[in-house]
Amino acid sequence: MTNITFKTTWSEAQQMLIDNPTFAEDTDLLIFAEHIKQLEEEEEEERERQKKRIKRQQRKCRDNYIALLDELHEQGKLTSMSLWVELYPMISADIRCV
């Protein structure tokens, strides 16, 4: 397969191998290709699960931060005249915002 170069992507190489009659007849290579495809799918699924997990964690953090701001507002500590220098110690000490 002389048409594979350093610029050839994996998907292009896979397609070239699939189109190659020698590859299509070799059952060992087909089994290997199927195994690699399965591993790639599993990796993609794990990435999606991790992405969802991070997204959920960030949403919970945002919700907790909003709840903290609401509490500070109800206590009269957060107003339109509040200074960040006064609020920062309370916000940074709260474990919900970690």
Coordinates of N, CA, C and O in Angstrom, one line a residue:
M1 N 0.9 -1.2 0.0 CA 0.0 0.0 0.0 C 0.9 1.2 0.0 O 1.2 1.8 1.0
T2 N 1.3 1.6 -1.2 CA 2.2 2.7 -1.3 C 1.6 4.1 -1.2 O 2.2 5.1 -1.1
N3 N 0.2 4.1 -1.2 CA -0.5 5.4 -1.1 C -0.6 5.9 0.3 O -1.2 7.0 0.5
I4 N -0.2 5.2 1.3 CA -0.2 5.7 2.7 C 1.1 6.5 2.9 O 2.2 6.0 2.7
T5 N 0.9 7.8 3.4 CA 2.0 8.6 3.7 C 1.9 9.1 5.1 O 1.0 8.8 5.8
F6 N 2.8 10.0 5.5 CA 2.8 10.5 6.8 C 1.6 11.5 7.1 O 1.2 11.7 8.2
K7 N 1.0 11.9 6.0 CA -0.2 12.8 6.1 C -1.5 12.0 6.1 O -2.6 12.6 6.3
T8 N -1.5 10.7 5.9 CA -2.7 9.9 5.9 C -3.3 9.8 7.3 O -2.6 9.5 8.2
T9 N -4.6 10.1 7.4 CA -5.2 10.0 8.7 C -5.6 8.5 8.9 O -5.7 7.7 8.0
W10 N -5.9 8.2 10.2 CA -6.3 6.9 10.5 C -7.6 6.4 9.8 O -7.7 5.3 9.3
S11 N -8.5 7.3 9.7 CA -9.8 7.0 9.0 C -9.5 6.7 7.5 O -10.1 5.8 6.9
E12 N -8.7 7.5 6.9 CA -8.3 7.2 5.5 C -7.6 5.9 5.3 O -7.9 5.1 4.4
A13 N -6.7 5.6 6.3 CA -6.0 4.3 6.2 C -6.9 3.2 6.4 O -6.8 2.1 5.7
Q14 N -7.9 3.3 7.3 CA -8.9 2.3 7.5 C -9.7 2.0 6.2 O -9.9 0.8 5.9
Q15 N -10.1 3.1 5.6 CA -10.9 2.9 4.4 C -10.0 2.2 3.3 O -10.5 1.4 2.6
M16 N -8.8 2.6 3.2 CA -7.9 2.0 2.2 C -7.7 0.5 2.5 O -7.7 -0.3 1.6
L17 N -7.6 0.1 3.7 CA -7.5 -1.3 4.1 C -8.7 -2.0 3.8 O -8.7 -3.2 3.3
I18 N -9.9 -1.4 4.1 CA -11.2 -2.1 3.8 C -11.3 -2.3 2.3 O -11.8 -3.4 1.9
D19 N -10.9 -1.4 1.5 CA -11.0 -1.5 0.1 C -10.0 -2.5 -0.5 O -10.1 -2.9 -1.7
N20 N -8.9 -2.8 0.2 CA -7.9 -3.6 -0.3 C -8.3 -5.1 -0.2 O -8.7 -5.6 0.9
P21 N -8.3 -5.8 -1.3 CA -8.8 -7.2 -1.3 C -8.0 -8.2 -0.4 O -8.6 -9.1 0.2
T22 N -6.8 -8.0 -0.3 CA -5.9 -8.8 0.6 C -6.4 -8.7 2.1 O -6.5 -9.7 2.8
F23 N -6.7 -7.5 2.5 CA -7.2 -7.2 3.8 C -8.6 -7.8 4.0 O -8.9 -8.4 5.1
A24 N -9.4 -7.6 3.0 CA -10.8 -8.1 3.1 C -10.9 -9.6 3.3 O -11.8 -10.1 3.9
E25 N -9.9 -10.3 2.8 CA -9.9 -11.8 2.9 C -9.2 -12.3 4.2 O -9.4 -13.5 4.5
D26 N -8.4 -11.5 4.9 CA -7.7 -11.9 6.1 C -8.5 -11.8 7.3 O -8.8 -10.7 7.8
T27 N -9.0 -13.0 7.8 CA -9.9 -13.0 9.0 C -9.2 -12.5 10.2 O -9.8 -11.8 11.1
D28 N -7.9 -12.7 10.4 CA -7.2 -12.2 11.6 C -7.2 -10.7 11.6 O -7.4 -10.1 12.7
L29 N -6.9 -10.1 10.5 CA -6.9 -8.6 10.4 C -8.3 -8.1 10.6 O -8.5 -7.0 11.3
L30 N -9.3 -8.8 10.1 CA -10.7 -8.3 10.3 C -11.1 -8.3 11.8 O -11.7 -7.4 12.3
I31 N -10.7 -9.4 12.5 CA -11.0 -9.5 13.9 C -10.3 -8.4 14.7 O -10.8 -7.8 15.6
F32 N -9.0 -8.2 14.3 CA -8.3 -7.1 15.0 C -8.9 -5.8 14.7 O -9.1 -5.0 15.6
A33 N -9.4 -5.5 13.5 CA -10.0 -4.3 13.2 C -11.3 -4.1 14.0 O -11.6 -3.0 14.5
E34 N -12.1 -5.2 14.1 CA -13.3 -5.1 14.9 C -13.0 -4.8 16.3 O -13.7 -4.1 17.0
H35 N -11.9 -5.5 16.9 CA -11.6 -5.2 18.2 C -11.2 -3.8 18.5 O -11.6 -3.2 19.5
I36 N -10.4 -3.2 17.6 CA -10.0 -1.8 17.7 C -11.2 -0.9 17.6 O -11.3 0.0 18.4
K37 N -12.1 -1.2 16.7 CA -13.3 -0.4 16.6 C -14.1 -0.5 17.9 O -14.6 0.6 18.4
Q38 N -14.2 -1.6 18.5 CA -14.9 -1.8 19.8 C -14.2 -0.9 20.9 O -14.9 -0.3 21.7
L39 N -12.9 -1.0 20.9 CA -12.2 -0.2 21.9 C -12.4 1.3 21.7 O -12.5 2.1 22.7
E40 N -12.4 1.7 20.4 CA -12.6 3.1 20.1 C -14.0 3.6 20.6 O -14.2 4.6 21.2
E41 N -15.0 2.7 20.4 CA -16.4 3.0 20.8 C -16.5 3.1 22.4 O -17.1 4.0 22.9
E42 N -15.8 2.2 23.0 CA -15.8 2.2 24.5 C -15.1 3.5 25.0 O -15.6 4.1 26.0
E43 N -14.0 3.9 24.4 CA -13.3 5.1 24.8 C -14.2 6.3 24.6 O -14.3 7.2 25.4
E44 N -14.9 6.3 23.5 CA -15.8 7.5 23.2 C -17.0 7.5 24.2 O -17.3 8.6 24.7
E45 N -17.5 6.3 24.6 CA -18.6 6.3 25.6 C -18.0 6.8 26.9 O -18.7 7.5 27.6
E46 N -16.8 6.4 27.3 CA -16.2 6.9 28.5 C -16.0 8.4 28.5 O -16.3 9.1 29.5
R47 N -15.6 8.9 27.4 CA -15.4 10.4 27.3 C -16.8 11.1 27.5 O -16.9 12.1 28.1
E48 N -17.8 10.5 26.9 CA -19.2 11.1 27.0 C -19.6 11.0 28.5 O -20.2 12.0 29.0
R49 N -19.4 9.9 29.1 CA -19.8 9.8 30.5 C -19.0 10.8 31.4 O -19.6 11.4 32.3
Q50 N -17.8 11.0 31.1 CA -16.9 11.9 31.9 C -17.4 13.3 31.6 O -17.5 14.2 32.5
K51 N -17.8 13.6 30.4 CA -18.3 15.0 30.0 C -19.6 15.2 30.7 O -19.8 16.3 31.3
K52 N -20.5 14.3 30.8 CA -21.8 14.4 31.5 C -21.5 14.6 33.0 O -22.2 15.4 33.7
R53 N -20.6 13.8 33.5 CA -20.3 13.9 35.0 C -19.8 15.3 35.3 O -20.2 15.9 36.3
I54 N -18.9 15.8 34.5 CA -18.3 17.2 34.8 C -19.4 18.2 34.6 O -19.5 19.2 35.4
K55 N -20.2 18.1 33.6 CA -21.3 19.1 33.4 C -22.3 19.1 34.6 O -22.7 20.1 35.0
R56 N -22.6 17.9 35.1 CA -23.5 17.8 36.2 C -22.8 18.4 37.5 O -23.5 19.1 38.2
Q57 N -21.5 18.1 37.7 CA -20.8 18.7 38.8 C -20.8 20.2 38.7 O -21.0 20.9 39.8
Q58 N -20.5 20.8 37.6 CA -20.5 22.2 37.4 C -21.9 22.8 37.6 O -22.0 23.9 38.3
R59 N -23.0 22.1 37.2 CA -24.3 22.6 37.4 C -24.6 22.7 38.9 O -25.2 23.6 39.4
K60 N -24.2 21.6 39.6 CA -24.5 21.6 41.1 C -23.7 22.7 41.8 O -24.3 23.3 42.7
C61 N -22.5 23.0 41.3 CA -21.7 24.0 41.9 C -22.4 25.4 41.7 O -22.5 26.2 42.6
R62 N -22.9 25.6 40.5 CA -23.6 26.8 40.2 C -24.9 27.0 41.0 O -25.1 28.1 41.6
D63 N -25.6 25.9 41.2 CA -26.8 25.9 42.0 C -26.5 26.3 43.4 O -27.2 27.0 44.1
N64 N -25.4 25.6 43.9 CA -25.0 25.9 45.3 C -24.6 27.4 45.5 O -24.8 28.0 46.5
Y65 N -23.9 27.9 44.5 CA -23.4 29.3 44.6 C -24.6 30.2 44.6 O -24.7 31.2 45.3
I66 N -25.6 30.0 43.7 CA -26.8 30.8 43.7 C -27.5 30.7 45.0 O -28.0 31.7 45.6
A67 N -27.6 29.5 45.6 CA -28.2 29.4 47.0 C -27.5 30.2 48.0 O -28.1 30.8 48.9
L68 N -26.2 30.2 47.9 CA -25.4 31.0 48.9 C -25.7 32.4 48.7 O -25.9 33.2 49.7
L69 N -25.7 32.9 47.5 CA -26.0 34.3 47.2 C -27.4 34.7 47.7 O -27.6 35.8 48.3
D70 N -28.4 33.8 47.5 CA -29.7 34.0 48.0 C -29.7 34.1 49.6 O -30.4 35.0 50.1
E71 N -29.0 33.2 50.2 CA -28.9 33.3 51.7 C -28.3 34.6 52.2 O -28.8 35.2 53.1
L72 N -27.2 35.0 51.5 CA -26.6 36.3 51.9 C -27.5 37.4 51.7 O -27.5 38.4 52.5
H73 N -28.3 37.4 50.6 CA -29.3 38.4 50.4 C -30.3 38.4 51.4 O -30.7 39.5 51.9
E74 N -30.8 37.3 51.8 CA -31.9 37.2 52.8 C -31.4 37.7 54.2 O -32.1 38.3 55.0
Q75 N -30.1 37.5 54.5 CA -29.5 37.9 55.7 C -29.1 39.4 55.7 O -28.7 40.0 56.7
G76 N -29.3 40.0 54.6 CA -29.0 41.4 54.4 C -27.5 41.7 54.2 O -27.1 42.9 54.2
K77 N -26.7 40.7 54.0 CA -25.3 40.9 53.8 C -25.0 41.2 52.3 O -23.9 41.7 52.0
L78 N -25.9 40.8 51.4 CA -25.7 41.1 50.0 C -26.7 42.0 49.5 O -27.9 41.7 49.4
T79 N -26.3 43.3 49.2 CA -27.2 44.3 48.7 C -26.5 45.0 47.6 O -25.4 44.7 47.2
S80 N -27.2 45.9 47.0 CA -26.7 46.7 45.9 C -25.5 47.6 46.3 O -24.7 48.0 45.5
M81 N -25.4 47.8 47.6 CA -24.3 48.6 48.1 C -23.1 47.7 48.8 O -22.2 48.3 49.3
S82 N -23.2 46.4 48.7 CA -22.2 45.5 49.3 C -20.9 45.7 48.5 O -20.9 45.9 47.3
L83 N -19.9 45.6 49.3 CA -18.5 45.6 48.7 C -17.9 44.2 48.6 O -18.1 43.4 49.5
W84 N -17.2 44.0 47.6 CA -16.6 42.7 47.3 C -15.7 42.3 48.5 O -15.6 41.2 48.9
V85 N -14.9 43.3 49.0 CA -14.0 43.1 50.0 C -14.7 42.6 51.3 O -14.1 41.8 52.1
E86 N -15.9 42.9 51.5 CA -16.7 42.4 52.6 C -17.3 41.0 52.3 O -17.4 40.2 53.2
L87 N -17.7 40.8 51.1 CA -18.3 39.5 50.7 C -17.4 38.4 50.5 O -17.7 37.2 50.7
Y88 N -16.2 38.7 50.0 CA -15.2 37.7 49.6 C -14.9 36.7 50.7 O -14.9 35.5 50.5
P89 N -14.7 37.1 52.0 CA -14.4 36.2 53.0 C -15.5 35.2 53.3 O -15.3 34.0 53.5
M90 N -16.7 35.7 53.2 CA -17.9 34.8 53.4 C -18.1 33.8 52.3 O -18.3 32.6 52.5
I91 N -17.9 34.3 51.1 CA -18.1 33.4 49.9 C -16.9 32.4 49.8 O -17.2 31.2 49.6
S92 N -15.7 32.8 50.0 CA -14.6 31.9 49.9 C -14.5 30.9 51.0 O -14.0 29.8 50.8
A93 N -15.1 31.2 52.2 CA -15.1 30.3 53.3 C -16.2 29.2 53.2 O -16.1 28.2 53.8
D94 N -17.2 29.4 52.3 CA -18.3 28.5 52.2 C -17.8 27.3 51.4 O -17.3 27.4 50.3
I95 N -18.1 26.1 52.0 CA -17.6 24.8 51.3 C -18.4 24.5 50.1 O -18.0 23.6 49.3
R96 N -19.6 25.1 49.9 CA -20.4 24.7 48.8 C -19.8 25.3 47.5 O -20.1 24.8 46.4
C97 N -18.9 26.2 47.6 CA -18.4 26.8 46.4 C -17.0 26.3 46.0 O -16.3 26.8 45.2
V98 N -16.7 25.1 46.5 CA -15.4 24.5 46.2 C -15.5 23.8 44.9 O -16.4 23.2 44.5

